[in-house]
Coordinates of C-alpha atoms in Angstrom, one line a residue:
M1 CA 4.3 -35.7 9.0
S2 CA 7.4 -33.5 8.7
E3 CA 7.9 -30.3 10.8
S4 CA 9.7 -27.0 10.5
T5 CA 10.2 -23.9 12.7
T6 CA 10.9 -20.3 11.8
P7 CA 10.6 -16.9 13.5
V8 CA 7.7 -15.7 11.2
I9 CA 5.4 -17.4 8.7
V10 CA 3.8 -15.3 6.0
V11 CA 0.7 -16.9 4.4
G12 CA 0.0 -15.5 0.9
A13 CA 2.4 -14.1 -1.7
G14 CA 0.6 -11.4 -3.5
P15 CA 2.2 -7.9 -3.3
V16 CA 1.3 -7.6 0.4
G17 CA 2.7 -10.9 1.5
L18 CA 5.8 -10.4 -0.6
S19 CA 6.3 -7.0 1.0
S20 CA 5.9 -8.5 4.4
A21 CA 8.7 -11.0 3.9
I22 CA 10.9 -8.3 2.4
C23 CA 10.3 -5.9 5.3
L24 CA 11.1 -8.6 7.8
S25 CA 14.2 -9.6 6.0
R26 CA 15.4 -6.0 6.1
Q27 CA 15.2 -6.3 9.8
G28 CA 17.2 -9.5 9.8
I29 CA 14.2 -11.7 10.5
K30 CA 14.0 -15.1 8.7
T31 CA 10.6 -15.9 7.2
L32 CA 8.8 -18.8 5.7
L33 CA 6.6 -17.6 2.9
I34 CA 3.6 -19.8 1.9
E35 CA 1.7 -19.4 -1.3
Q36 CA -1.0 -21.8 -2.7
S37 CA -0.5 -20.8 -6.3
T38 CA 2.6 -21.9 -8.3
H39 CA 2.6 -18.9 -10.6
V40 CA 2.3 -15.1 -10.6
T41 CA -1.3 -13.8 -10.9
D42 CA -2.7 -14.2 -14.4
H43 CA -5.5 -11.8 -13.7
P44 CA -4.1 -8.5 -12.4
K45 CA -6.2 -6.3 -10.2
A46 CA -4.2 -3.3 -8.9
R47 CA -2.3 -0.9 -11.2
G48 CA -1.8 2.3 -9.2
I49 CA 1.2 2.6 -6.9
T50 CA 1.1 5.5 -4.6
A51 CA 4.0 7.8 -3.9
R52 CA 4.4 6.3 -0.4
S53 CA 4.6 2.7 -1.8
M54 CA 7.0 3.8 -4.4
E55 CA 9.2 5.4 -1.6
L56 CA 9.3 1.9 0.0
F57 CA 10.1 0.2 -3.3
R58 CA 12.9 2.7 -3.7
Q59 CA 14.2 1.9 -0.3
W60 CA 14.1 -1.9 -1.1
G61 CA 16.1 -1.4 -4.3
V62 CA 13.3 -2.4 -6.7
E63 CA 11.9 1.0 -7.9
K64 CA 13.9 1.1 -11.1
E65 CA 12.9 -2.4 -12.1
I66 CA 9.2 -1.6 -11.5
R67 CA 9.6 1.6 -13.5
N68 CA 10.5 -0.6 -16.5
F69 CA 6.9 -1.6 -16.7
E70 CA 5.4 1.8 -16.0
F71 CA 2.6 3.2 -18.2
P72 CA 3.5 6.4 -20.1
A73 CA 2.7 9.6 -18.3
E74 CA -0.2 10.5 -20.6
A75 CA -2.1 7.4 -19.3
A76 CA -2.5 8.9 -15.8
R77 CA -6.1 9.9 -16.5
F78 CA -9.7 8.8 -17.0
T79 CA -11.3 9.4 -20.3
W80 CA -15.0 10.0 -20.6
M81 CA -16.4 9.6 -24.2
T82 CA -19.8 9.9 -25.9
D83 CA -18.9 6.6 -27.5
F84 CA -15.7 4.7 -28.1
L85 CA -15.9 5.7 -31.8
G86 CA -17.3 9.1 -30.8
S87 CA -15.8 12.2 -29.2
V88 CA -14.1 12.8 -25.9
I89 CA -16.2 14.5 -23.2
T90 CA -13.3 15.2 -20.9
H91 CA -10.0 13.8 -19.5
V92 CA -9.8 13.7 -15.7
K93 CA -6.1 13.9 -15.1
A94 CA -3.7 12.9 -12.3
D95 CA -1.1 15.6 -11.5
N96 CA 2.2 14.0 -10.5
S97 CA 4.0 17.3 -10.4
V98 CA 2.8 17.9 -6.9
F99 CA 5.2 15.2 -5.6
T100 CA 8.3 17.0 -6.9
S101 CA 9.0 18.8 -3.6
L102 CA 7.2 16.3 -1.4
S103 CA 9.0 13.1 -2.1
P104 CA 12.2 11.8 -3.8
I105 CA 9.9 9.9 -6.1
S106 CA 6.4 10.0 -7.8
R107 CA 3.7 7.5 -8.0
A108 CA 3.3 5.0 -10.9
L109 CA 0.9 3.0 -13.0
V110 CA 2.1 -0.6 -13.2
S111 CA 0.1 -3.8 -13.6
Q112 CA 0.0 -6.0 -10.6
D113 CA 1.4 -9.0 -12.4
K114 CA 4.6 -7.0 -13.1
I115 CA 4.8 -5.7 -9.5
E116 CA 4.6 -9.3 -8.3
E117 CA 7.2 -10.4 -10.8
V118 CA 9.7 -7.8 -9.5
L119 CA 9.0 -8.6 -5.9
W120 CA 9.3 -12.3 -6.5
N121 CA 12.8 -11.7 -8.0
K122 CA 13.7 -9.8 -4.8
V123 CA 12.3 -12.6 -2.6
N124 CA 13.9 -15.4 -4.5
A125 CA 17.3 -13.8 -4.1
D126 CA 16.9 -13.3 -0.3
P127 CA 18.6 -15.9 1.9
N128 CA 16.4 -14.8 4.8
I129 CA 13.2 -15.9 3.0
S130 CA 12.3 -19.6 2.4
V131 CA 9.4 -20.2 0.0
R132 CA 6.8 -22.9 -0.2
R133 CA 4.6 -22.6 -3.4
G134 CA 1.7 -24.9 -4.0
Y135 CA 0.8 -25.2 -0.3
E136 CA -2.4 -24.3 1.5
A137 CA -1.9 -23.1 5.0
V138 CA -4.5 -23.9 7.7
L139 CA -4.2 -22.5 11.2
R140 CA -4.1 -25.4 13.6
G141 CA -3.7 -23.2 16.8
Q142 CA -1.4 -21.2 18.9
D143 CA -0.1 -21.1 22.4
S144 CA 1.9 -18.7 24.6
K145 CA 5.1 -19.2 22.5
Q146 CA 4.2 -20.4 19.0
V147 CA 1.7 -20.6 16.2
H148 CA 1.0 -24.0 14.6
V149 CA 0.1 -24.3 10.9
D150 CA -0.7 -27.3 8.7
L151 CA 0.7 -26.9 5.2
H152 CA -1.2 -29.0 2.7
N153 CA 0.7 -29.8 -0.5
R154 CA -1.8 -29.2 -3.3
N155 CA 0.2 -31.5 -5.6
D156 CA 0.7 -34.7 -3.7
G157 CA -1.7 -34.3 -0.8
S158 CA 0.9 -34.5 1.9
T159 CA 0.9 -32.3 5.0
Q160 CA 3.7 -30.6 6.9
L161 CA 3.4 -29.0 10.3
A162 CA 5.1 -25.6 10.5
R163 CA 5.7 -23.6 13.7
A164 CA 6.6 -20.0 14.1
S165 CA 6.8 -17.3 16.8
Y166 CA 4.4 -15.2 14.8
L167 CA 2.3 -15.6 11.7
I168 CA 1.1 -13.0 9.2
G169 CA -2.0 -13.7 7.2
A170 CA -1.8 -12.0 3.8
D171 CA -4.1 -14.5 2.1
G172 CA -6.7 -12.1 0.7
A173 CA -10.3 -11.3 1.2
H174 CA -11.3 -14.9 1.7
S175 CA -8.5 -15.5 4.2
L176 CA -8.4 -18.9 5.8
I177 CA -6.2 -17.5 8.5
R178 CA -8.8 -14.8 9.4
K179 CA -11.5 -17.5 9.5
G180 CA -9.3 -19.7 11.6
L181 CA -9.1 -16.8 14.1
G182 CA -12.8 -16.4 14.2
L183 CA -12.5 -12.7 13.2
E184 CA -15.2 -11.2 11.1
L185 CA -15.2 -8.5 8.4
K186 CA -17.7 -5.8 9.0
G187 CA -19.1 -3.2 6.6
S188 CA -20.9 -3.1 3.3
L189 CA -21.1 -5.1 0.1
L190 CA -21.3 -2.7 -2.9
G191 CA -22.0 -5.0 -5.8
E192 CA -21.0 -8.0 -7.9
N193 CA -18.7 -7.6 -10.8
C194 CA -17.2 -9.5 -13.7
S195 CA -13.7 -8.6 -14.8
V196 CA -12.5 -9.8 -18.3
Y197 CA -8.8 -9.7 -18.9
C198 CA -8.2 -9.8 -22.6
R199 CA -5.9 -8.9 -25.5
M200 CA -7.2 -6.6 -28.2
E201 CA -5.6 -4.0 -30.4
L202 CA -7.4 -0.7 -29.9
R203 CA -4.6 1.8 -30.6
P204 CA -5.9 2.6 -34.1
W205 CA -9.0 4.1 -32.5
L206 CA -7.3 5.9 -29.6
K207 CA -7.0 9.3 -31.4
E208 CA -6.1 11.1 -28.1
G209 CA -3.8 8.4 -26.8
I210 CA -4.0 5.9 -24.0
S211 CA -5.7 6.4 -20.6
A212 CA -5.8 4.3 -17.5
G213 CA -9.6 4.0 -17.8
F214 CA -12.3 4.7 -20.3
F215 CA -16.0 5.4 -19.5
I216 CA -18.9 5.8 -21.8
P217 CA -22.0 7.3 -20.0
S218 CA -24.6 6.0 -22.4
E219 CA -26.9 3.1 -22.7
R220 CA -24.1 1.2 -24.5
G221 CA -21.7 1.8 -21.7
A222 CA -24.0 1.3 -18.8
G223 CA -22.4 -0.7 -16.0
K224 CA -19.2 -1.1 -17.9
A225 CA -15.6 0.3 -17.7
M226 CA -12.5 -0.4 -19.6
L227 CA -9.1 -0.3 -17.9
S228 CA -5.7 -0.5 -19.5
G229 CA -3.7 -3.5 -18.5
N230 CA -0.3 -2.5 -20.0
A231 CA -0.8 0.7 -21.9
G232 CA -0.8 -1.4 -25.0
D233 CA -3.0 -4.3 -26.1
L234 CA -4.0 -5.8 -22.7
W235 CA -7.3 -4.7 -21.1
L236 CA -9.5 -5.3 -18.2
V237 CA -13.2 -4.8 -19.1
M238 CA -15.5 -4.5 -16.1
F239 CA -19.2 -5.5 -16.1
R240 CA -21.4 -4.7 -13.2
L241 CA -23.7 -7.6 -12.4
N242 CA -27.3 -7.4 -11.3
G243 CA -27.0 -10.1 -8.7
E244 CA -29.5 -12.5 -10.4
K245 CA -29.3 -16.2 -9.8
G246 CA -27.1 -18.0 -12.4
E247 CA -25.9 -14.7 -13.8
R248 CA -22.2 -15.6 -13.7
E249 CA -22.8 -18.7 -15.8
K250 CA -23.6 -16.7 -18.9
Y251 CA -20.2 -14.9 -18.9
T252 CA -18.5 -17.4 -21.1
P253 CA -15.6 -16.4 -23.3
E254 CA -17.8 -16.0 -26.4
F255 CA -20.5 -14.0 -24.5
C256 CA -17.8 -11.7 -23.1
R257 CA -16.3 -11.2 -26.6
Q258 CA -19.7 -10.2 -28.0
E259 CA -20.4 -7.8 -25.1
I260 CA -17.1 -6.1 -25.4
R261 CA -17.6 -5.7 -29.2
K262 CA -21.0 -4.1 -28.5
F263 CA -19.5 -1.8 -25.8
L264 CA -16.9 -0.6 -28.3
G265 CA -19.0 -0.6 -31.4
L266 CA -16.5 -2.8 -33.2
D267 CA -18.4 -5.8 -34.4
H268 CA -15.5 -7.7 -35.9
L269 CA -12.7 -6.9 -33.4
E270 CA -10.4 -9.8 -32.6
I271 CA -10.4 -10.4 -28.9
E272 CA -8.3 -13.0 -27.0
I273 CA -9.9 -13.8 -23.7
K274 CA -7.2 -14.5 -21.2
T275 CA -9.1 -14.9 -17.9
I276 CA -12.5 -14.1 -16.5
G277 CA -12.9 -13.3 -12.9
F278 CA -15.8 -12.4 -10.5
W279 CA -15.4 -10.2 -7.5
T280 CA -17.5 -8.3 -5.0
M281 CA -16.8 -4.7 -4.5
S282 CA -16.7 -4.3 -0.7
A283 CA -16.1 -1.8 2.1
L284 CA -15.1 -4.1 4.9
V285 CA -12.8 -4.0 7.9
A286 CA -11.9 -6.8 10.3
E287 CA -13.0 -6.3 13.9
S288 CA -9.3 -6.6 14.8
F289 CA -6.1 -7.1 12.8
S290 CA -4.6 -9.5 15.2
K291 CA -5.3 -12.2 17.7
G292 CA -2.6 -13.6 19.9
R293 CA 0.4 -14.3 17.7
V294 CA -1.4 -14.0 14.4
F295 CA -1.7 -10.8 12.4
L296 CA -3.7 -9.8 9.3
V297 CA -2.5 -7.6 6.5
G298 CA -4.0 -6.4 3.2
D299 CA -7.3 -7.7 2.0
A300 CA -7.3 -10.3 4.9
A301 CA -7.7 -7.3 7.2
H302 CA -9.7 -4.9 5.0
C303 CA -11.5 -4.9 1.6
V304 CA -11.3 -1.5 0.0
P305 CA -13.3 -0.3 -3.0
P306 CA -10.9 0.0 -5.9
T307 CA -12.2 3.5 -6.7
G308 CA -9.2 5.3 -5.4
G309 CA -6.4 2.8 -6.0
Y310 CA -5.4 2.3 -2.4
G311 CA -6.2 -1.4 -1.8
M312 CA -2.8 -2.9 -2.5
N313 CA -1.0 0.2 -1.2
L314 CA -2.8 0.1 2.1
G315 CA -1.7 -3.6 2.5
I316 CA 1.9 -2.8 1.6
Q317 CA 1.9 -0.1 4.4
D318 CA 0.3 -2.6 6.8
A319 CA 3.3 -4.8 6.2
H320 CA 5.8 -1.9 6.6
N321 CA 4.1 -0.9 9.9
L322 CA 4.0 -4.4 11.3
A323 CA 7.4 -5.8 10.3
W324 CA 9.7 -3.6 12.4
K325 CA 7.5 -4.1 15.5
L326 CA 7.7 -7.9 15.1
A327 CA 11.5 -7.6 14.6
Y328 CA 11.9 -5.4 17.7
V329 CA 10.0 -7.9 19.8
L330 CA 11.8 -10.9 18.4
N331 CA 15.1 -9.2 19.0
G332 CA 14.2 -8.4 22.6
Y333 CA 14.3 -4.7 22.2
V334 CA 10.8 -4.1 23.4
D335 CA 7.9 -5.9 25.1
S336 CA 5.4 -7.8 23.0
R337 CA 2.7 -5.3 23.9
L338 CA 4.2 -3.0 21.3
L339 CA 2.4 -5.3 18.8
E340 CA -1.0 -4.0 20.1
T341 CA -0.3 -0.7 18.3
Y342 CA -0.5 -2.4 14.9
T343 CA -4.3 -2.7 14.9
V344 CA -4.6 0.7 16.6
E345 CA -2.6 2.4 14.0
R346 CA -3.6 0.6 10.8
K347 CA -7.3 0.0 11.3
V348 CA -8.0 3.8 11.5
Q349 CA -6.2 4.2 8.1
A350 CA -8.2 1.4 6.5
E351 CA -11.4 3.1 7.7
K352 CA -10.3 6.5 6.4
I353 CA -9.5 5.1 3.0
I354 CA -12.8 3.2 2.8
A355 CA -14.7 6.3 3.8
W356 CA -13.1 8.2 0.9
S357 CA -13.1 5.4 -1.7
T358 CA -16.8 4.5 -1.3
P359 CA -18.1 7.9 -2.5
N360 CA -15.7 7.7 -5.5
N361 CA -17.7 4.7 -6.6
S362 CA -21.0 6.4 -6.0
R363 CA -19.8 9.4 -8.0
I364 CA -19.2 7.3 -11.1
V365 CA -22.7 5.9 -10.8
D366 CA -24.1 9.5 -10.4
I367 CA -22.2 10.6 -13.6
F368 CA -24.0 7.9 -15.6
K369 CA -27.3 8.9 -14.1
A370 CA -26.8 12.6 -14.9
A371 CA -26.0 11.6 -18.5
Y372 CA -29.0 9.4 -18.8
S373 CA -31.3 12.2 -17.6
Q374 CA -29.5 14.8 -19.8
N375 CA -28.6 16.8 -16.7
Y376 CA -25.4 17.9 -18.2
P377 CA -24.6 20.7 -15.7
R378 CA -24.7 18.1 -12.9
M379 CA -22.6 15.8 -15.0
I380 CA -19.9 18.5 -15.6
D381 CA -19.8 19.2 -11.8
L382 CA -19.4 15.5 -11.0
L383 CA -16.6 15.1 -13.5
A384 CA -14.8 18.1 -12.0
E385 CA -15.1 16.4 -8.6
Q386 CA -13.6 13.2 -9.9
S387 CA -10.2 14.9 -10.0
E388 CA -10.0 14.1 -6.3
H389 CA -10.2 10.4 -7.2
L390 CA -6.9 10.7 -9.0
N391 CA -5.2 13.4 -6.9
S392 CA -5.0 12.5 -3.2
S393 CA -1.5 13.4 -1.9
G394 CA -3.0 14.3 1.5
L395 CA -4.2 10.7 1.9
D396 CA -1.1 9.3 0.4
L397 CA 1.6 11.1 2.4
G398 CA -0.4 12.9 5.1
F399 CA -1.8 10.0 7.2
H400 CA -0.7 9.9 10.8
Y401 CA -0.8 7.5 13.8
E402 CA -2.0 8.0 17.3
S403 CA -1.0 5.2 19.6
E404 CA 1.3 4.3 22.5
A405 CA 4.1 4.0 20.0
I406 CA 3.8 7.8 19.4
A407 CA 4.6 10.4 21.9
S408 CA 1.6 12.6 22.9
T409 CA 1.8 16.2 21.7
D410 CA 0.0 19.5 22.2
A411 CA 1.1 20.6 18.7
L412 CA -1.7 21.6 16.4
L413 CA -2.2 19.1 13.6
P414 CA -1.4 20.7 10.2
E415 CA -4.1 21.4 7.8
M416 CA -4.5 18.6 5.3
T417 CA -7.1 17.8 2.6
V418 CA -7.4 14.7 0.5
G419 CA -5.7 16.5 -2.3
S420 CA -3.2 18.6 -0.4
Y421 CA -0.3 17.4 1.8
N422 CA 1.7 19.8 4.0
P423 CA 5.0 18.4 5.2
T424 CA 5.2 18.2 9.0
S425 CA 7.2 16.5 11.7
V426 CA 4.4 16.5 14.3
P427 CA 4.6 13.1 16.1
G428 CA 2.6 10.4 14.3
F429 CA 3.1 11.8 10.7
R430 CA 5.5 10.5 8.1
A431 CA 8.8 12.4 8.5
P432 CA 9.1 14.8 5.6
H433 CA 11.4 14.3 2.6
V434 CA 14.3 16.8 2.4
W435 CA 17.3 16.4 0.1
T436 CA 20.7 16.1 1.8
K437 CA 24.2 15.4 0.7
R438 CA 27.0 13.5 2.3
P439 CA 30.3 15.3 2.7
S440 CA 31.5 12.9 -0.1
G441 CA 29.0 14.3 -2.4
E442 CA 26.3 11.6 -2.5
T443 CA 22.8 13.0 -2.5
L444 CA 20.2 11.3 -0.2
S445 CA 16.7 12.0 0.9
T446 CA 16.0 12.1 4.6
L447 CA 13.7 9.2 3.9
D448 CA 16.7 7.1 3.0
L449 CA 17.8 7.2 6.6
F450 CA 14.6 5.5 8.0
D451 CA 14.8 1.8 7.7
R452 CA 16.1 -0.6 10.3
N453 CA 16.8 1.6 13.3
F454 CA 15.3 4.6 15.1
V455 CA 16.9 7.8 13.8
F456 CA 17.4 11.0 15.7
L457 CA 17.7 14.1 13.5
T458 CA 19.0 17.5 14.5
A459 CA 20.8 20.5 13.2
A460 CA 22.4 21.2 16.6
P461 CA 26.2 21.5 17.1
K462 CA 28.1 18.3 17.7
G463 CA 27.9 17.1 21.3
V464 CA 24.4 18.5 22.1
W465 CA 22.5 15.3 21.6
E466 CA 25.0 12.4 21.0
S467 CA 25.8 11.5 24.6
R468 CA 22.1 11.7 25.6
I469 CA 21.0 9.3 22.9
E470 CA 23.9 7.0 23.7
R471 CA 22.7 6.7 27.3
L472 CA 19.1 6.2 26.2
Q473 CA 20.2 3.3 24.0
K474 CA 22.0 1.6 26.9
N475 CA 19.0 2.1 29.2
T476 CA 16.3 1.0 26.8
K477 CA 18.1 -1.4 24.3
I478 CA 16.4 0.4 21.4
P479 CA 18.9 1.0 18.6
V480 CA 19.0 4.7 17.7
R481 CA 21.3 6.4 15.1
V482 CA 22.0 10.1 15.4
F483 CA 22.4 12.2 12.3
R484 CA 23.2 15.9 12.2
I485 CA 22.0 17.8 9.2
A486 CA 24.1 20.9 9.1
Q487 CA 27.0 22.5 7.3
D488 CA 29.5 20.6 9.5
G489 CA 27.2 17.6 10.0
D490 CA 26.8 14.0 8.8
F491 CA 24.7 15.4 6.0
L492 CA 24.6 18.8 4.3
D493 CA 21.2 20.4 4.1
Q494 CA 20.1 20.7 0.5
G495 CA 16.4 21.5 1.1
D496 CA 15.8 23.7 4.1
F497 CA 15.7 21.0 6.7
L498 CA 14.7 23.1 9.7
K499 CA 11.9 24.9 7.9
T500 CA 10.4 21.7 6.5
Y501 CA 10.6 20.0 9.8
G502 CA 9.4 23.0 11.7
M503 CA 12.4 23.0 14.1
N504 CA 14.8 25.4 15.8
P505 CA 18.5 24.7 15.3
T506 CA 18.9 22.8 18.6
D507 CA 15.6 20.8 18.4
G508 CA 15.6 17.1 17.8
V509 CA 13.2 14.6 16.2
L510 CA 13.1 10.9 16.8
V511 CA 11.8 8.8 13.8
R512 CA 10.7 5.2 13.9
P513 CA 12.0 2.6 11.4
D514 CA 8.8 3.0 9.4
G515 CA 9.6 6.6 8.9
H516 CA 6.9 8.0 11.2
V517 CA 7.9 10.6 13.8
A518 CA 7.8 9.1 17.3
W519 CA 8.9 12.2 19.3
K520 CA 9.9 15.8 18.7
G521 CA 11.2 18.3 21.2
E522 CA 13.5 21.1 22.2
N523 CA 16.9 21.0 23.8
S524 CA 16.5 21.4 27.6
D525 CA 17.8 20.0 30.8
S526 CA 14.9 17.7 31.2
V527 CA 14.7 16.4 27.6
E528 CA 16.6 13.2 28.2
Q529 CA 14.3 12.2 30.9
E530 CA 11.3 13.1 28.7
I531 CA 12.4 10.8 25.9
H532 CA 13.3 8.1 28.4
S533 CA 9.9 8.3 30.0
F534 CA 8.2 8.1 26.6
L535 CA 10.2 5.0 25.6
V536 CA 9.8 3.3 29.0
S537 CA 6.2 4.2 30.0
M538 CA 4.6 4.4 26.6
W539 CA 6.3 1.3 25.3
R540 CA 6.1 -0.6 28.6
L541 CA 9.8 -1.6 28.5

């Protein structure tokens, strides 16, 4: 049996596993990425990329390539119809204009297979990432220094032992890594479904253009939905199952073709069935996202109802939160107890997203029920409420952390709703986007500054903060870069930096590598000791 050793092993190379490897590489950490499949997914699940995830893709240099596969703007909506050949009841639309002042970028609709294709291109060109495709990873055990994993070659049956300082399980809802840790998912199962990925030309009948999803609240459309796969001729048709014994067996390609034709009212439509998949809609969260040196991200840690579009995005942000912490521990900047904040910070976010996504699913069911009973006023009210399903900037950009990696604060939390985000630099929140410009003329967002290091932002005159931060770096080992956003600073303010960040000219804000505010305060004689105490006592350095 051959052996290998690496700082971090990532098991699973869907969007979340790929993101984990990319985030670690950006911190200079070498990774072994394990994937049991030898090809990109042939049955895409996710399509919606939130603004926050697109901000990360922009940072990683892949945003433009992903945009090449983006659905047209008109597709950002759900269409409800009396019948596919009938009239439109309403369009429930996503409003991307709200992100204009909130982010350097907007969200996107892109099929998961194309997202994976772009991320794989990034990974394959990265010398910090080694890849093993066609291998199944089974957790053998861990000790005080390493994790031990058996890698089974699915082609020739051979086994390789791999060791790492840490392991990330990104291997999905049926995670072998999670099962190997003995961690359970807790929550609710919301129903069995069949998803048919197929090719069919429907554009001649789409009189009002393409939409992300089509729903028909009638007997013909009961328990069904049709989702665009590429804003063209690829589609995902969803069937809600009844849970009867042997029900899955009847969903043969020919049965699916006939059911789709009935649903659409097009008896002779040509349909190419590409793949047929079965899945359980779930609202589940692992009791912990880590055990020892092993961490869970994405569906391995939480299964989120797709009614909201946050599943993949939640996992990408798990990876982003965890990677810098692993890197800082591996580089000796901080004690390994920093890693305890991963579950503390991310589990709360998973629970919030699930608590919001689950009623979105129930609302769709209630719309159908209102239509069946001809309770049209109730149906109209529910359709109006569904706007929140597609417009959730408060959830997307307004989530915040409370942990020992965030300084405690007496500041009032800003008012946020699911559909409304108010920029804030209160510790724990994502540091706001503000446009700035280098003296050379290059335009940057403040978000472009948050990546590998801690960043200290201020508008104070030169010399107020620099020596203090330099002493803190020497005393704590934590790398911090100081940037002055002022007319004579490192960056020129192009977007009212002080107002957006809620700061006075001599205040300062310390931002973590993941872009979340760690500390914020005023210039005072005791401020250096205050920051030092936070870094030492809160981070247990």
